Coordinates of C-alpha atoms in Angstrom, one line a residue:
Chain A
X1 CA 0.0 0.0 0.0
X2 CA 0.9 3.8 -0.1
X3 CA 2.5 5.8 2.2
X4 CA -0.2 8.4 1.1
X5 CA -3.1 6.1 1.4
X6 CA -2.0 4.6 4.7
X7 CA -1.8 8.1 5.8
X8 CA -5.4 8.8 4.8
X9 CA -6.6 5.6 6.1
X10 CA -4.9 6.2 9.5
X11 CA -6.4 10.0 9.8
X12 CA -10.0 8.4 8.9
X13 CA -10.1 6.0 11.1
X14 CA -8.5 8.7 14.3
X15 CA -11.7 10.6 13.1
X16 CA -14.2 8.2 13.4
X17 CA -13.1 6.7 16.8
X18 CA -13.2 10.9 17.5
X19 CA -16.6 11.4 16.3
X20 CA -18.3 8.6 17.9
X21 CA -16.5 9.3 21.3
X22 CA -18.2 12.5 21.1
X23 CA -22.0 10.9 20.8
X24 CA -20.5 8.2 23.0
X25 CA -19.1 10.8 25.6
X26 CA -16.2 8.8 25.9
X27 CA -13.8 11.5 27.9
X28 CA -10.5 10.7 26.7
X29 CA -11.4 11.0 22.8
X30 CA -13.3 13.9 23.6
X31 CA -10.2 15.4 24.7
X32 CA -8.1 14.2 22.0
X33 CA -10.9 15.8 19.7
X34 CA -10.7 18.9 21.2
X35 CA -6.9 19.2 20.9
X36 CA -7.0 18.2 17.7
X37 CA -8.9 20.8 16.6
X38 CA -7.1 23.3 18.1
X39 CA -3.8 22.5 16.7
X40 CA -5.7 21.9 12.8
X41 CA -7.2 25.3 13.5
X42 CA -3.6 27.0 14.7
X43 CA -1.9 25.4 11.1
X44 CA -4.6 26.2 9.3
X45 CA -3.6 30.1 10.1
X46 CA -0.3 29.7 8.9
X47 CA 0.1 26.6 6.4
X48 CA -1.7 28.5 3.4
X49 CA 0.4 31.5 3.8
X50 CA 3.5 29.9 4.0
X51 CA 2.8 27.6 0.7
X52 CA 1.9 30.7 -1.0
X53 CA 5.3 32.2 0.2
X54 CA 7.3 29.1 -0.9
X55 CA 5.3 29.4 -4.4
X56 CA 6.1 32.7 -5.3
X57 CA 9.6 31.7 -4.1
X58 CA 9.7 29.0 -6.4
X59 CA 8.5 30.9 -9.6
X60 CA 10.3 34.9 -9.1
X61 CA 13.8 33.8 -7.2
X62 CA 16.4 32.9 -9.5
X63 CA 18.6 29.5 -9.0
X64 CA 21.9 31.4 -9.6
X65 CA 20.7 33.9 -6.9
X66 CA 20.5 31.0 -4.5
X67 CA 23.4 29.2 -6.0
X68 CA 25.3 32.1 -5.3
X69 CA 24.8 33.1 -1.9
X70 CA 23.8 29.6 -0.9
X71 CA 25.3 27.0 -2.8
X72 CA 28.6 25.5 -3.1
X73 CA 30.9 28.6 -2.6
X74 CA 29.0 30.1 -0.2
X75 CA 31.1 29.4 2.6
X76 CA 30.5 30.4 5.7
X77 CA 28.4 33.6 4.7
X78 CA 26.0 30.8 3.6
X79 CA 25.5 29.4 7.0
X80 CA 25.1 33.1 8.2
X81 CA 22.5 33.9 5.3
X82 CA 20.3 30.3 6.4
X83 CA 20.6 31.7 9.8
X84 CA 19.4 35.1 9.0
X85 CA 16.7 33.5 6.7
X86 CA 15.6 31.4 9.7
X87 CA 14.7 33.9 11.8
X88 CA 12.1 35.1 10.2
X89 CA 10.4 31.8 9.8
X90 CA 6.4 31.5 11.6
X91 CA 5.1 28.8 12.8
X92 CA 8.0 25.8 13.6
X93 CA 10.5 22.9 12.6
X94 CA 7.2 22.1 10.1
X95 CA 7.4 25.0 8.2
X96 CA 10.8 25.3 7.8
X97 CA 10.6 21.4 6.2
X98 CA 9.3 22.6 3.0
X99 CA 11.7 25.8 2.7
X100 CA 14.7 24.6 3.1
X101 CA 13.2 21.5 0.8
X102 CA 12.5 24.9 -2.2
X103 CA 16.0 26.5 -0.8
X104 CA 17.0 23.2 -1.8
X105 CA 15.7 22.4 -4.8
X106 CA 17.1 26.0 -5.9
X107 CA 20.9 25.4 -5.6
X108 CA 21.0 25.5 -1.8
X109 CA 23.7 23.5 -0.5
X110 CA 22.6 20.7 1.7
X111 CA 24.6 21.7 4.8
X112 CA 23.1 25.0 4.6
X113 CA 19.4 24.2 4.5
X114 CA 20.5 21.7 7.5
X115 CA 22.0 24.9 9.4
X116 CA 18.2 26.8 8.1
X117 CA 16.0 24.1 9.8
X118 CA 17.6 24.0 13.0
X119 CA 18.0 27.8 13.4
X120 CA 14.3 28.2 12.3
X121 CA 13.8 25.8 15.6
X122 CA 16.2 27.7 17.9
X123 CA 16.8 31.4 16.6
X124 CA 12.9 33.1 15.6
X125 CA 13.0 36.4 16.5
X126 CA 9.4 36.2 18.1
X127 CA 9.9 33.5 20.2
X128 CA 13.4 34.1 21.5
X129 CA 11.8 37.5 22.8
X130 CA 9.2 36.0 24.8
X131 CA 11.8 33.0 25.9
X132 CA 14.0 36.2 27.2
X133 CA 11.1 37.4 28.9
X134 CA 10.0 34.4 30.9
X135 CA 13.4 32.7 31.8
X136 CA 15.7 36.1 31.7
X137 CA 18.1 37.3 28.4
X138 CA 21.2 35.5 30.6
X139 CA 19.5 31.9 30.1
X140 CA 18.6 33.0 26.0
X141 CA 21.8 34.0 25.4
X142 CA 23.6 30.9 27.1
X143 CA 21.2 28.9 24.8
X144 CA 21.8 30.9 21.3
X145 CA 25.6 31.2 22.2
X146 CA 26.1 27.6 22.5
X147 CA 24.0 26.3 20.3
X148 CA 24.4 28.0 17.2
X149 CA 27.9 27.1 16.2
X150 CA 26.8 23.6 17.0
X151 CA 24.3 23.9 14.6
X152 CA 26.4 25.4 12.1
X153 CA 29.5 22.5 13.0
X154 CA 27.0 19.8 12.9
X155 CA 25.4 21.1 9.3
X156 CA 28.4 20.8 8.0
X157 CA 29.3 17.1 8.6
X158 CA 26.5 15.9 8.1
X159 CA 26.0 17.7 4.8
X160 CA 29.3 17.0 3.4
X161 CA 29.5 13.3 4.6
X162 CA 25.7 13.1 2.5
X163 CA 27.2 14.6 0.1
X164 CA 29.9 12.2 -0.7
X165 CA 27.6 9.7 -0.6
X166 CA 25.5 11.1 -2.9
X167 CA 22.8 11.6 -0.7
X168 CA 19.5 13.1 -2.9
X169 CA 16.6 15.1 -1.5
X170 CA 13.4 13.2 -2.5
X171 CA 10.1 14.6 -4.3
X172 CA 8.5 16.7 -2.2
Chain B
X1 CA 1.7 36.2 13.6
X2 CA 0.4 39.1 11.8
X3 CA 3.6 39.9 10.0
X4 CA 3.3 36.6 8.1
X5 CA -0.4 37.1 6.5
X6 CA 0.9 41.0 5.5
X7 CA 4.5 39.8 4.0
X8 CA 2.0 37.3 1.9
X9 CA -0.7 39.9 1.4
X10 CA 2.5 42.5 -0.1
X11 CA 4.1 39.4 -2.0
X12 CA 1.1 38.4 -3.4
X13 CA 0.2 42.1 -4.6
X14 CA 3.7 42.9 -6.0
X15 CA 3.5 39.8 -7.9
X16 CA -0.2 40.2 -9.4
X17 CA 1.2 43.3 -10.5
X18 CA 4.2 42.8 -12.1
X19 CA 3.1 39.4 -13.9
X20 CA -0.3 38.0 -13.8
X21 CA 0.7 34.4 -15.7
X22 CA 4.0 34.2 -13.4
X23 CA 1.3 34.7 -9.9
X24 CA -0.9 31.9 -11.4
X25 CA 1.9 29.2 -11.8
X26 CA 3.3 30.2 -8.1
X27 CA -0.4 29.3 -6.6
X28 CA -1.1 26.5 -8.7
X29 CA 2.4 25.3 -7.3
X30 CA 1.7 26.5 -3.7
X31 CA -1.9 24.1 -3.5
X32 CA 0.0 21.1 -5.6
X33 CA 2.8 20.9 -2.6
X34 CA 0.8 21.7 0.0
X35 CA -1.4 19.2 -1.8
X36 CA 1.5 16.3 -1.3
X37 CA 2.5 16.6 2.0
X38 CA -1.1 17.6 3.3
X39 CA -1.5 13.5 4.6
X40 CA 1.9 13.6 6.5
X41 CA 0.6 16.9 8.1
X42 CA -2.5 15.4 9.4
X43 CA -0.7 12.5 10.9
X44 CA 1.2 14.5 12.5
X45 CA -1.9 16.4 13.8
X46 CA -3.1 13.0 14.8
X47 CA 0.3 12.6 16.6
X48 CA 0.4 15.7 18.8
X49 CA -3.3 14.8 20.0
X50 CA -2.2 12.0 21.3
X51 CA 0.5 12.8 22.8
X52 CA -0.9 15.6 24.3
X53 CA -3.3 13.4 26.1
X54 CA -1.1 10.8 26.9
X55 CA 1.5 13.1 28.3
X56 CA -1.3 15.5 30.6
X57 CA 0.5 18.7 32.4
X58 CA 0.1 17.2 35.8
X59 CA 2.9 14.2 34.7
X60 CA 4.7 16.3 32.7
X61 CA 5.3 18.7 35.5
X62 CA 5.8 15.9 38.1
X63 CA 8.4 15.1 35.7
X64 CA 10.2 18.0 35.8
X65 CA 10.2 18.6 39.0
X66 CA 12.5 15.4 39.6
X67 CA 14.8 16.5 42.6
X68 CA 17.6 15.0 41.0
X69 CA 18.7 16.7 37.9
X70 CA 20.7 14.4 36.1
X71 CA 17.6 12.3 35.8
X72 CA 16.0 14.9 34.9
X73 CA 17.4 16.5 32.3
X74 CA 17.4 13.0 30.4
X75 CA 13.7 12.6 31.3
X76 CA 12.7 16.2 29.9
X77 CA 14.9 15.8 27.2
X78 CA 12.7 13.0 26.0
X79 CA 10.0 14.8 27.0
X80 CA 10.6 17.4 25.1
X81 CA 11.4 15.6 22.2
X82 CA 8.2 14.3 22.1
X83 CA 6.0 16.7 22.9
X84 CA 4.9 19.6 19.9
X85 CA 3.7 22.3 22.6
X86 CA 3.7 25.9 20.8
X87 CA 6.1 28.5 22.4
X88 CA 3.5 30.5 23.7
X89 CA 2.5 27.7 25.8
X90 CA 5.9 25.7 26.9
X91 CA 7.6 29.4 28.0
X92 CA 5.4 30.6 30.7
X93 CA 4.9 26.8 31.6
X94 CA 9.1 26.7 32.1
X95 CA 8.7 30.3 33.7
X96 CA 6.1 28.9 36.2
X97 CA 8.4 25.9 37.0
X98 CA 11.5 27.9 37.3
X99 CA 9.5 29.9 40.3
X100 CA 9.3 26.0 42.0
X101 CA 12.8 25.8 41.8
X102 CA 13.1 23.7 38.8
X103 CA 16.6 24.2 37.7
X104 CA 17.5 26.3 34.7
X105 CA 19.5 23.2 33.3
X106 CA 16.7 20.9 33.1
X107 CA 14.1 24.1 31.7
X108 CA 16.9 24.3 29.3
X109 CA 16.8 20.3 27.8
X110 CA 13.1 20.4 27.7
X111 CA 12.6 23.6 25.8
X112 CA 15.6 23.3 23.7
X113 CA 14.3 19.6 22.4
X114 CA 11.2 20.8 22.4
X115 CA 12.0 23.0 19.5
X116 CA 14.9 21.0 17.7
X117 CA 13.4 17.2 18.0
X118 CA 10.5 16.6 16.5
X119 CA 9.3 12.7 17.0
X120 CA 5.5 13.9 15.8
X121 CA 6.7 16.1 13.1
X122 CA 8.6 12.5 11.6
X123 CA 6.3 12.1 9.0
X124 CA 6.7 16.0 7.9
X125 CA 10.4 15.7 7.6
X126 CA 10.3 12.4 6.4
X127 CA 8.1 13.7 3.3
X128 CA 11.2 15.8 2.2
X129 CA 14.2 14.3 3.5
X130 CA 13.8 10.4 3.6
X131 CA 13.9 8.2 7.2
X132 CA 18.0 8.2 7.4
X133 CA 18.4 12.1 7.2
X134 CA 15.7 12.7 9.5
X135 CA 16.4 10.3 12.2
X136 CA 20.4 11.5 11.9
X137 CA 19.2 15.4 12.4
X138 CA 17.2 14.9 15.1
X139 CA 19.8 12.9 17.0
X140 CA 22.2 15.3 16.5
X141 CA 19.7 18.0 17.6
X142 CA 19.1 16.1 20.4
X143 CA 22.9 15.9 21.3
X144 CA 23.0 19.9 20.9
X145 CA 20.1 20.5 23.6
X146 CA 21.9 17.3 26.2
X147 CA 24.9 20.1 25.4
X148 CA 23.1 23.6 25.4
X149 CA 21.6 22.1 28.9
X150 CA 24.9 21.2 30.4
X151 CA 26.5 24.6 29.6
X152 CA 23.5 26.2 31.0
X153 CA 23.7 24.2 34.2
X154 CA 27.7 25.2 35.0
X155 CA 26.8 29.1 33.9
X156 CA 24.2 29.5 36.4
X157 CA 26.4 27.1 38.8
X158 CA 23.5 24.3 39.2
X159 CA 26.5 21.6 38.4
X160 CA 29.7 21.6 38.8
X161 CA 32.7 19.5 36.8

């Protein structure tokens, strides 16, 4: 069977058991429903945007613009740029998936859209302030300080070890 | 949040403007990928639901709160990983425990997983990058937060070497 169709059949079937714990006022699944909602409700605020971001993207960017600044000789600058880039991202890790997948697909090199995703999970401007103001800029700053260059290290081997083994992106 | 629908509102415009034909093939791209990966998305809807109610607040503070912190920095850690909780919700929770004396170290592995390891978002990733890539960056994340935490503990002097 298909990925895709197990995926549908799976959802369905979550759905049903949802619905009837709802006439059945089974507590658990009502609870599961009701977070469920929430968090379809809280992507569908931000999913279409983003597609519609990654589409226009995809059609006005050019590949030697990406090639250039984030391809092969970017360097470090690259890394920088992804970082940059990823602060800006909404949403989380799941929005940053299918960037760095277009990035990609554009000439990105594969270290550098590693570097993107985990900086889009670490570095967002929004939620780093609110971080800072909960837990105090010291414990932010310990966090951004260490992990970045980790990030950026870690990119790095595993992109270039990928690399050499000829490690390609799938369709997505 | 509001920034995102107006840099797409602005995009879309300046694009409509400058070529109609080009605006078209960038939305008719925009629904066929969202399109695609829409089924791993609602798994992974499925996946936090769950979760969410398997892992309730009261355990996961409970957790947390482990007076030892080696053991718990490994337990929130995993906790962490597995858990998809948006910022707005996990910070003033950490803030709250901090207040209960909750070490900085151990607030440090759970939100730090939280946003690098994603064990719900699996099928997302897995969409684009294949099983191997996915389950290598999200060890290595994983690694980073064990190390982002340990620094952390030794800078506010909660451990010592």
């Amino acid at each position: 069977m298909k990925r895709r169709t197990l995926y549908m059949l799976l959802v369905a079937a979550y759905l049903a058991f949802i619905g009837i714990s709802f006439v059945a006022c089974y507590d658990p699944g009502r609870q599961m429903g009701r977070s469920l909602a929430y968090f379809a409700f809280e992507m569908l605020k931000i999913l279409p945007c983003a597609f519609i971001l990654i589409g226009l993207f995809e059609v006005w960017i050019k590949r030697q613009t990406i090639e250039k600044h984030l391809g092969r000789q970017s360097g470090l600058k690259g890394h920088l740029l992804g970082i940059l880039l990823a602060t800006t991202t909404v949403g989380g890790l799941y929005v940053s998936f299918p960037m760095a997948y277009s990035l990609h697909h554009k000439g990105a090199r594969l270290e550098v859209i590693f570097t993107y995703i985990s900086a889009s999970a670490i570095c967002r401007v929004p939620m780093t302030i609110f971080e800072a103001s909960f837990m105090g800029g010291k414990f932010s700053l310990v966090r951004l300080l260490v992990s970045i260059p980790l990030v950026v290290v870690t990119s790095m081997v595993l992109g270039r070890f990928l690399e050499k083994r000829h490690y390609a992106v799938m369709a997505g | 949040m509001r920034y995102l629908y107006w840099a797409t509102a602005v995009a879309l415009a300046a694009s409509l403007i400058t070529d109609r034909q080009k605006t078209w093939t960038a939305l008719r791209l925009a629904t066929k990928k969202l399109w695609k990966i829409l089924p791993a998305f609602l798994v992974m809807l499925v996946a936090i639901s769950v979760t969410l109610y398997l892992i309730p607040d009261a355990l996961m503070l409970k957790v947390l709160s482990n007076p030892r912190p080696w053991i718990s920095v490994w337990t929130a850690s995993l906790l962490g990983s597995v858990a998809l909780i948006p910022g707005f919700v996990a910070y003033p929770m950490c803030g709250i425990l901090h207040a209960r004396a909750v070490p900085y170290m151990v607030l440090s592995a759970f939100s730090t997983t939280l946003m690098m390891v994603g064990v719900v978002s699996f099928p997302v990733e897995r969409g684009y990058f294949g099983t191997r890539v996915t389950l290598m960056r999200n060890l290595v994340s994983f690694g980073i937060a064990l190390v982002v935490a340990l620094v952390t503990g030794l800078v506010f002097g909660e451990v010592t070497l």
